[in-house]
PDB file of C-alpha atoms in Angstrom:
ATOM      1  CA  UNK A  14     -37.639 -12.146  -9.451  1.00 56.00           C
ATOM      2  CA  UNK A  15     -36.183  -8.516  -9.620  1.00 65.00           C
ATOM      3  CA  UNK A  16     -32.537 -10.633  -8.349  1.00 70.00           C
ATOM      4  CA  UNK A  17     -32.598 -12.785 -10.997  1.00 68.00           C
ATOM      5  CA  UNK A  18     -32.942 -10.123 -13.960  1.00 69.00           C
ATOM      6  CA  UNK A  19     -30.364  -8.358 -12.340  1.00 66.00           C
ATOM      7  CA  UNK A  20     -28.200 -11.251 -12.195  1.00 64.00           C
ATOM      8  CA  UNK A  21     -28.615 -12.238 -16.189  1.00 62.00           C
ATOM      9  CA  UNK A  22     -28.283  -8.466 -16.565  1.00 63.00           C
ATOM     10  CA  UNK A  23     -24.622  -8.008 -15.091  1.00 63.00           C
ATOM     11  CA  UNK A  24     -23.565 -11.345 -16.129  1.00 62.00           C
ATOM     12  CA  UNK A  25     -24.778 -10.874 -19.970  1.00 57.00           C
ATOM     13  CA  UNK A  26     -21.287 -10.951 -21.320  1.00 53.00           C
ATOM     14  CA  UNK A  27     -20.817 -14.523 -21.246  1.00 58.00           C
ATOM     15  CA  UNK A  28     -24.196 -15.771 -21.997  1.00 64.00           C
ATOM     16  CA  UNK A  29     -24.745 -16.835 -26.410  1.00 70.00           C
ATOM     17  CA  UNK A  30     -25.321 -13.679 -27.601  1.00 71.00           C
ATOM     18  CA  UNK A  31     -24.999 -12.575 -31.411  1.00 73.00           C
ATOM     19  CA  UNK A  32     -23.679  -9.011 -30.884  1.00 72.00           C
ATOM     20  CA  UNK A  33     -21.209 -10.522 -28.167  1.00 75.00           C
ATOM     21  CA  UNK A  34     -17.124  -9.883 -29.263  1.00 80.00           C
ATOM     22  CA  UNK A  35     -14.568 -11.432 -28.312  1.00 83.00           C
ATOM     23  CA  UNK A  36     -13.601  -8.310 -26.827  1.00 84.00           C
ATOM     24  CA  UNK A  37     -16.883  -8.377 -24.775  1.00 82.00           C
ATOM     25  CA  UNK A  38     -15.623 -12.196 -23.042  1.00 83.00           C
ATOM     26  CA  UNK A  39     -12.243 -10.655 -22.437  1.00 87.00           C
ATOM     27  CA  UNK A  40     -13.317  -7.920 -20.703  1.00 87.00           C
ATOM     28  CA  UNK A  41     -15.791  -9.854 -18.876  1.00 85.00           C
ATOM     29  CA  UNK A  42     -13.298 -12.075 -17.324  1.00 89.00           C
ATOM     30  CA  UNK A  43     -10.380  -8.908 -16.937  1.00 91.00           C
ATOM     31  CA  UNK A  44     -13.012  -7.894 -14.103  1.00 90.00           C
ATOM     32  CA  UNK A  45     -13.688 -10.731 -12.901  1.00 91.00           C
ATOM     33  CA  UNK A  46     -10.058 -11.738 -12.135  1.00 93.00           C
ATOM     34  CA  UNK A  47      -9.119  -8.374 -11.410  1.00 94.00           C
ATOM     35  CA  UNK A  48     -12.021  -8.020  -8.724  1.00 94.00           C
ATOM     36  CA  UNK A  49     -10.954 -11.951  -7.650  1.00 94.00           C
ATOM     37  CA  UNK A  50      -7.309 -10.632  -7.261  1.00 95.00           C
ATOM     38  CA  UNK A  51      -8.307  -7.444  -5.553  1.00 94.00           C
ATOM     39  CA  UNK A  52     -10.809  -9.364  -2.849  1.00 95.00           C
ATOM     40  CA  UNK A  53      -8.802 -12.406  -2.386  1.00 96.00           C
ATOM     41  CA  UNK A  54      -4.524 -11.009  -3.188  1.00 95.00           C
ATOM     42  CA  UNK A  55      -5.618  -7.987  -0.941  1.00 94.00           C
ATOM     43  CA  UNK A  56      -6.599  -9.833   2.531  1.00 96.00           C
ATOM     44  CA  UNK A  57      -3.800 -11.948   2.316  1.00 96.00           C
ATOM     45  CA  UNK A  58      -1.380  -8.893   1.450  1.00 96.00           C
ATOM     46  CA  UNK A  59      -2.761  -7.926   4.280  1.00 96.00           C
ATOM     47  CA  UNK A  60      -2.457 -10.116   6.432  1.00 96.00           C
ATOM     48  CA  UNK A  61       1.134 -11.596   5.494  1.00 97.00           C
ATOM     49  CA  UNK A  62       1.991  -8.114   6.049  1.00 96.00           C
ATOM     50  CA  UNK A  63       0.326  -7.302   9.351  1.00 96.00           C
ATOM     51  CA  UNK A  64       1.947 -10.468  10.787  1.00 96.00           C
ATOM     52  CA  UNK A  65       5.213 -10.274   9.325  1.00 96.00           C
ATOM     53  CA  UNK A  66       5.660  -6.400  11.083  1.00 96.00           C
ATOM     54  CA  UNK A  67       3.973  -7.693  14.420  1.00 96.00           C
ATOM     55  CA  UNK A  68       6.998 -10.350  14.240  1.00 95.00           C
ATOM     56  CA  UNK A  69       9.781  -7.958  13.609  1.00 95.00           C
ATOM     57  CA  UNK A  70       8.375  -5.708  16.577  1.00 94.00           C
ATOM     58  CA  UNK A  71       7.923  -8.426  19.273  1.00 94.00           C
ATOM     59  CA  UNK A  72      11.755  -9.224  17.591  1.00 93.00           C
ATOM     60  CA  UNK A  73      12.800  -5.999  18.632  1.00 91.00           C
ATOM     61  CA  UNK A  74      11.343  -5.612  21.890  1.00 91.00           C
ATOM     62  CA  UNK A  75      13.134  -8.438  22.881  1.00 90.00           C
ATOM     63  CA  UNK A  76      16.236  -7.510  21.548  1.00 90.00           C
ATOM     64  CA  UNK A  77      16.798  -4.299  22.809  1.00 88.00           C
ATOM     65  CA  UNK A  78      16.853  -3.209  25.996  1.00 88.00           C
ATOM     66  CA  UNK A  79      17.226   0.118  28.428  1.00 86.00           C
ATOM     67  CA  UNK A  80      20.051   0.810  29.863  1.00 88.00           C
ATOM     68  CA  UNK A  81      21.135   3.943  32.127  1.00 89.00           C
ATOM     69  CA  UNK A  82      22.927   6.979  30.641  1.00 88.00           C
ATOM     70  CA  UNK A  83      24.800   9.919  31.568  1.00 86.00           C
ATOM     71  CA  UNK A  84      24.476  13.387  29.684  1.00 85.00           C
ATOM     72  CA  UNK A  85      27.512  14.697  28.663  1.00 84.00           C
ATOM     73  CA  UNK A  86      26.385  17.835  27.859  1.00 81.00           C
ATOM     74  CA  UNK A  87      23.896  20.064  28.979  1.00 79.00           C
ATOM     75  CA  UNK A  88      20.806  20.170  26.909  1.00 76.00           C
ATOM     76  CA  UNK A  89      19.124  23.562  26.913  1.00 76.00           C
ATOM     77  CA  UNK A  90      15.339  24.088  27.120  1.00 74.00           C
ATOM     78  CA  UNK A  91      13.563  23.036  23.968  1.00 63.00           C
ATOM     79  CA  UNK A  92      13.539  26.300  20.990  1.00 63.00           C
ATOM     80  CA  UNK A  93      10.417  27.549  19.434  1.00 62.00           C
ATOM     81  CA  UNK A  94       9.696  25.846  16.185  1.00 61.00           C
ATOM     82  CA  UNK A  95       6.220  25.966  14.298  1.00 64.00           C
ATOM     83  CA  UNK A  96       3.645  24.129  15.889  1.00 60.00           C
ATOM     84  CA  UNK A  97       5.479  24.371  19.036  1.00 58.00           C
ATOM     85  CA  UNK A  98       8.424  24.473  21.218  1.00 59.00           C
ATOM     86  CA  UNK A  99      11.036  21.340  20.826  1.00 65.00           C
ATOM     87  CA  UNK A 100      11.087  19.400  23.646  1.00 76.00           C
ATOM     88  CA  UNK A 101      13.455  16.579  22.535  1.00 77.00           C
ATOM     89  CA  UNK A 102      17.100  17.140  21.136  1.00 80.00           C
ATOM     90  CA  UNK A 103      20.084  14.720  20.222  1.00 81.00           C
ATOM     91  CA  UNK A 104      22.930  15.302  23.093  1.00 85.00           C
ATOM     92  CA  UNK A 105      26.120  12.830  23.781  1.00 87.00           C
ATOM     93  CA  UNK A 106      25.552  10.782  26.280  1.00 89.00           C
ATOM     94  CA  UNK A 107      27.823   7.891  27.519  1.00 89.00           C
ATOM     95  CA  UNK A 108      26.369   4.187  28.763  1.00 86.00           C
ATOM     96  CA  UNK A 109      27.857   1.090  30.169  1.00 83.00           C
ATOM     97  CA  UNK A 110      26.963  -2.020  27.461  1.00 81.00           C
ATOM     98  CA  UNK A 111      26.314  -5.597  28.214  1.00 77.00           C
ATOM     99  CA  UNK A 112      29.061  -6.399  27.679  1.00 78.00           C
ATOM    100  CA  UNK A 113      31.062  -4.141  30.272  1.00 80.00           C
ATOM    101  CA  UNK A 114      32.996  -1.803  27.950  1.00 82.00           C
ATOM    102  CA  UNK A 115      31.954   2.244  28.175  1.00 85.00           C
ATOM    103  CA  UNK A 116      30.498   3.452  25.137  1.00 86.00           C
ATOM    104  CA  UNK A 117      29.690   6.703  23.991  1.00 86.00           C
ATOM    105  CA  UNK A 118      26.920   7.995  21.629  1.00 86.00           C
ATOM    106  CA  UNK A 119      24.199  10.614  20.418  1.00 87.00           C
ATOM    107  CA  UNK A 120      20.668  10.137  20.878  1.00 84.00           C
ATOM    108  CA  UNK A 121      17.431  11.912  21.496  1.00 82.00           C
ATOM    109  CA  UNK A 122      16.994  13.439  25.253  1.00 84.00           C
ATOM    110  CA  UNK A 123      14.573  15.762  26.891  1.00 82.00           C
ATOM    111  CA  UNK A 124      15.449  19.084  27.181  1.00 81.00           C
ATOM    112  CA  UNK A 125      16.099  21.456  30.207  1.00 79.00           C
ATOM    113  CA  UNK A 126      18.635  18.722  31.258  1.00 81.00           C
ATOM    114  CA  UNK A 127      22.243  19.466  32.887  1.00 85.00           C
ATOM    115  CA  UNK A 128      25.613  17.506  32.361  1.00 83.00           C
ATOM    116  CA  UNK A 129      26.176  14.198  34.628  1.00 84.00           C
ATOM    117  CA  UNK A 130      22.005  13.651  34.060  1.00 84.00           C
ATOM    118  CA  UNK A 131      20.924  10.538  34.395  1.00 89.00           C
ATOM    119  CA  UNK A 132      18.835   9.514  31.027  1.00 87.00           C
ATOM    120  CA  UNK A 133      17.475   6.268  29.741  1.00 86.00           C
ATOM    121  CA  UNK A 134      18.802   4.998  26.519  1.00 87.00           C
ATOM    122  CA  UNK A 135      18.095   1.874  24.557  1.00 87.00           C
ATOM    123  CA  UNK A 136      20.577  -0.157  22.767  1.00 87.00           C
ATOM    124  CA  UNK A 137      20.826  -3.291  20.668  1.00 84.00           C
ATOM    125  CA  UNK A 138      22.313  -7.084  20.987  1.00 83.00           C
ATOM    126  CA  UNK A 139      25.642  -5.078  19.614  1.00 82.00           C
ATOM    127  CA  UNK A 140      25.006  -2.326  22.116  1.00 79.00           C
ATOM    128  CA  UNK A 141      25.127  -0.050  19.545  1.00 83.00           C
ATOM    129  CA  UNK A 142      22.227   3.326  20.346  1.00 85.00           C
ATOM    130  CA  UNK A 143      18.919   2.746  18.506  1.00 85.00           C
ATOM    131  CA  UNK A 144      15.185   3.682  18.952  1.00 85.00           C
ATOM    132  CA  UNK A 145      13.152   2.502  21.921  1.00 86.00           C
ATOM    133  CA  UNK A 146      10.733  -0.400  20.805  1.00 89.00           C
ATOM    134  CA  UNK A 147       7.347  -0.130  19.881  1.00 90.00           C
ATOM    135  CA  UNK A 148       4.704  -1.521  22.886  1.00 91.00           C
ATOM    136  CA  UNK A 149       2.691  -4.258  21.697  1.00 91.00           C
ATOM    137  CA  UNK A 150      -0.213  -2.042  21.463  1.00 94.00           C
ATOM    138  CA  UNK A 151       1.402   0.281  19.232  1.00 93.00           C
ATOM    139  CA  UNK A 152       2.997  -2.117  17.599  1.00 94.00           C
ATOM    140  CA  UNK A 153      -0.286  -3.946  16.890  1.00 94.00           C
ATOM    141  CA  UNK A 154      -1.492  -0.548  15.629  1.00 95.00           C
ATOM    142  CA  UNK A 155       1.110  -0.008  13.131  1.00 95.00           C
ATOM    143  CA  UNK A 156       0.935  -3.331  11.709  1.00 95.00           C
ATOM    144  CA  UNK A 157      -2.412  -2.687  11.079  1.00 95.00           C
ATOM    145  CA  UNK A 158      -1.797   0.141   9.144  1.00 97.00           C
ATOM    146  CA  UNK A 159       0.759  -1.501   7.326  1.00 96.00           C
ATOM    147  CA  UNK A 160      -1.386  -4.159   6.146  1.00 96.00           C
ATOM    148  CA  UNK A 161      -3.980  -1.828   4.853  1.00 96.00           C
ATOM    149  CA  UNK A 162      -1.017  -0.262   2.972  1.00 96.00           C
ATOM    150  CA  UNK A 163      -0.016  -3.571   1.648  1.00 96.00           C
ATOM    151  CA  UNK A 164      -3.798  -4.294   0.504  1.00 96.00           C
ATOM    152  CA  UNK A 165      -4.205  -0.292  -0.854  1.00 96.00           C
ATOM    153  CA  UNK A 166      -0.915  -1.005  -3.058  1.00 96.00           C
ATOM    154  CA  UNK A 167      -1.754  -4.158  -4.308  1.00 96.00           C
ATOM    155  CA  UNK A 168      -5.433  -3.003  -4.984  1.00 95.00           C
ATOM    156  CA  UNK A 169      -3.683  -0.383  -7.333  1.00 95.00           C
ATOM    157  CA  UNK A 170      -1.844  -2.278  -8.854  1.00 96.00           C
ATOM    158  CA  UNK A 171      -4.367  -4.876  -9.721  1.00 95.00           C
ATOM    159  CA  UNK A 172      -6.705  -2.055 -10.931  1.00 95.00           C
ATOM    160  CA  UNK A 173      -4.347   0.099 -12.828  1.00 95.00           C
ATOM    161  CA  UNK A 174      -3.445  -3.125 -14.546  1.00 95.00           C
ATOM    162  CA  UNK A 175      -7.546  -4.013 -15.357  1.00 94.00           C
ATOM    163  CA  UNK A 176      -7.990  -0.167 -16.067  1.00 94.00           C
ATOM    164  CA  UNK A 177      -5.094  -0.937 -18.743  1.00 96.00           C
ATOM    165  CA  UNK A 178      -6.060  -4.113 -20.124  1.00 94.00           C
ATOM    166  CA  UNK A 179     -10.067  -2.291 -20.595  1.00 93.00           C
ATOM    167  CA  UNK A 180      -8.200   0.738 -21.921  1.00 95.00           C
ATOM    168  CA  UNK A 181      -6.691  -1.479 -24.552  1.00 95.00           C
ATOM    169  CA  UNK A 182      -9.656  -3.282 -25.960  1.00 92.00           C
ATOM    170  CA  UNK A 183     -11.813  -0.270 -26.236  1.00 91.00           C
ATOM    171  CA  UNK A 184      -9.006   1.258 -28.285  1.00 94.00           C
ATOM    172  CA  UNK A 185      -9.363  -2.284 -30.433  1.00 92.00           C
ATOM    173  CA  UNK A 186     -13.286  -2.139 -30.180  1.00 90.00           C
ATOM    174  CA  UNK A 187     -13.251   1.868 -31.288  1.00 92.00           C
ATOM    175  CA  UNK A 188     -10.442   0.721 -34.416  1.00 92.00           C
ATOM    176  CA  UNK A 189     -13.137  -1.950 -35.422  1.00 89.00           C
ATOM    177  CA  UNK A 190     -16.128   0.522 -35.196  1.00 88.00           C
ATOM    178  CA  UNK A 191     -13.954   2.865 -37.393  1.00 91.00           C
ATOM    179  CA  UNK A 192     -12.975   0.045 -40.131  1.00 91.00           C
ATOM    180  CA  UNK A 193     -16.451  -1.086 -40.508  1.00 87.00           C
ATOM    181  CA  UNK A 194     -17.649   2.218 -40.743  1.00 87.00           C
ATOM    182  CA  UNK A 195     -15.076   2.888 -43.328  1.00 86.00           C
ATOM    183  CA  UNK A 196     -16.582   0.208 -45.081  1.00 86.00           C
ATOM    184  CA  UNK A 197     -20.653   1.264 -44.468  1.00 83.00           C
ATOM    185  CA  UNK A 198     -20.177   4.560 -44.638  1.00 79.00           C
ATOM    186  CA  UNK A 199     -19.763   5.595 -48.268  1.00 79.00           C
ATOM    187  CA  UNK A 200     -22.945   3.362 -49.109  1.00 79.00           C
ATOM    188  CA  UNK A 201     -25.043   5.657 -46.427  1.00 77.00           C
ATOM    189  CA  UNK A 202     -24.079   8.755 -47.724  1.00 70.00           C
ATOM    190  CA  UNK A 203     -25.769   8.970 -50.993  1.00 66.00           C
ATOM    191  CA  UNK A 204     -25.388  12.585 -51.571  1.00 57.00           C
ATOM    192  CA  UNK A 205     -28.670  14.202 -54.013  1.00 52.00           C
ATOM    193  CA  UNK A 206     -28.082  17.131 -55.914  1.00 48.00           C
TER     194      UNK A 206
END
């Protein structure tokens, strides 16, 4: 029985109710969407999201691919930085692309390495220098945490937006409660002398 009171208790906005506004209903069903939006907008946000950046990794792990480098210039050992020593530094390197032709570039390489290293680059369809690909494990990872972002900024939204909409009709509810009063007030103050 305890369930039940609790239920009528919560849901006592929209039941017949003399002292019920219309401001009351509103309100009522502003958190009901909003929570509706929030449970239902925010797993598919999710979702959609955590797919679509799964897709463009597994697209990019099969577009790029490693190809063999040489250092053009010698890349001393890493410099002390806060936190730390640097252990990776952008250096010139020159690569053969798929395409036959010699191309030359900057990119990130380990330090501590001479001229005429060998180094491991990755390149694009174009053969142009870019970022080695995300594993599938990291990639799943990231997508993960890019869905919960997509559900954390759609949850604000959808809450600043309720937060709003409740903001607004307690400034109505408080005008209302300051007319009337306007109009009760002067009979309640009878003032004796």
């Amino acid at each position: 029985m305890p369930s039940v009171k609790y239920a009528k208790k919560r849901l006592w906005r929209w039941r017949s109710n003399p002292l019920r506004r219309r401001d009351d209903v509103v309100e009522a069903w502003t958190v009901l969407a909003t929570w509706t939006v929030f449970t239902v907008g925010g797993a598919v946000a999710a979702l959609v999201t955590a797919h679509v950046a799964y897709e463009v990794f597994a697209e990019q792990r099969a577009e790029r691919q490693s190809v063999r480098a040489t250092l053009l210039n010698g890349v001393p050992l890493g410099t002390p930085t806060i936190g730390g020593t640097s252990d990776r530094k952008t250096a010139a390197v020159r690569w053969t692309a798929s395409d036959g032709s010699t191309r030359t570039g900057r990119t990130q390489v380990n330090t501590g390495l001479k001229a005429g290293s060998r180094v491991t680059v990755w390149q694009d369809r174009r053969g142009r220098l870019t970022a080695a690909p995300l594993n599938s494990t990291d990639a799943a990872i990231e997508s993960g945490f890019l869905g919960a972002a997509a559900a954390a900024g759609l949850a604000g939204l959808v809450f600043g937006a309720g937060a709003v909409t409740r903001w607004q009709l307690d400034r109505r509810r408080l005008d209302a409660w300051d007319r009337e009063w306007g109009r009760v007030g002067p009979r309640w103050s009878h003032e004796t002398s």
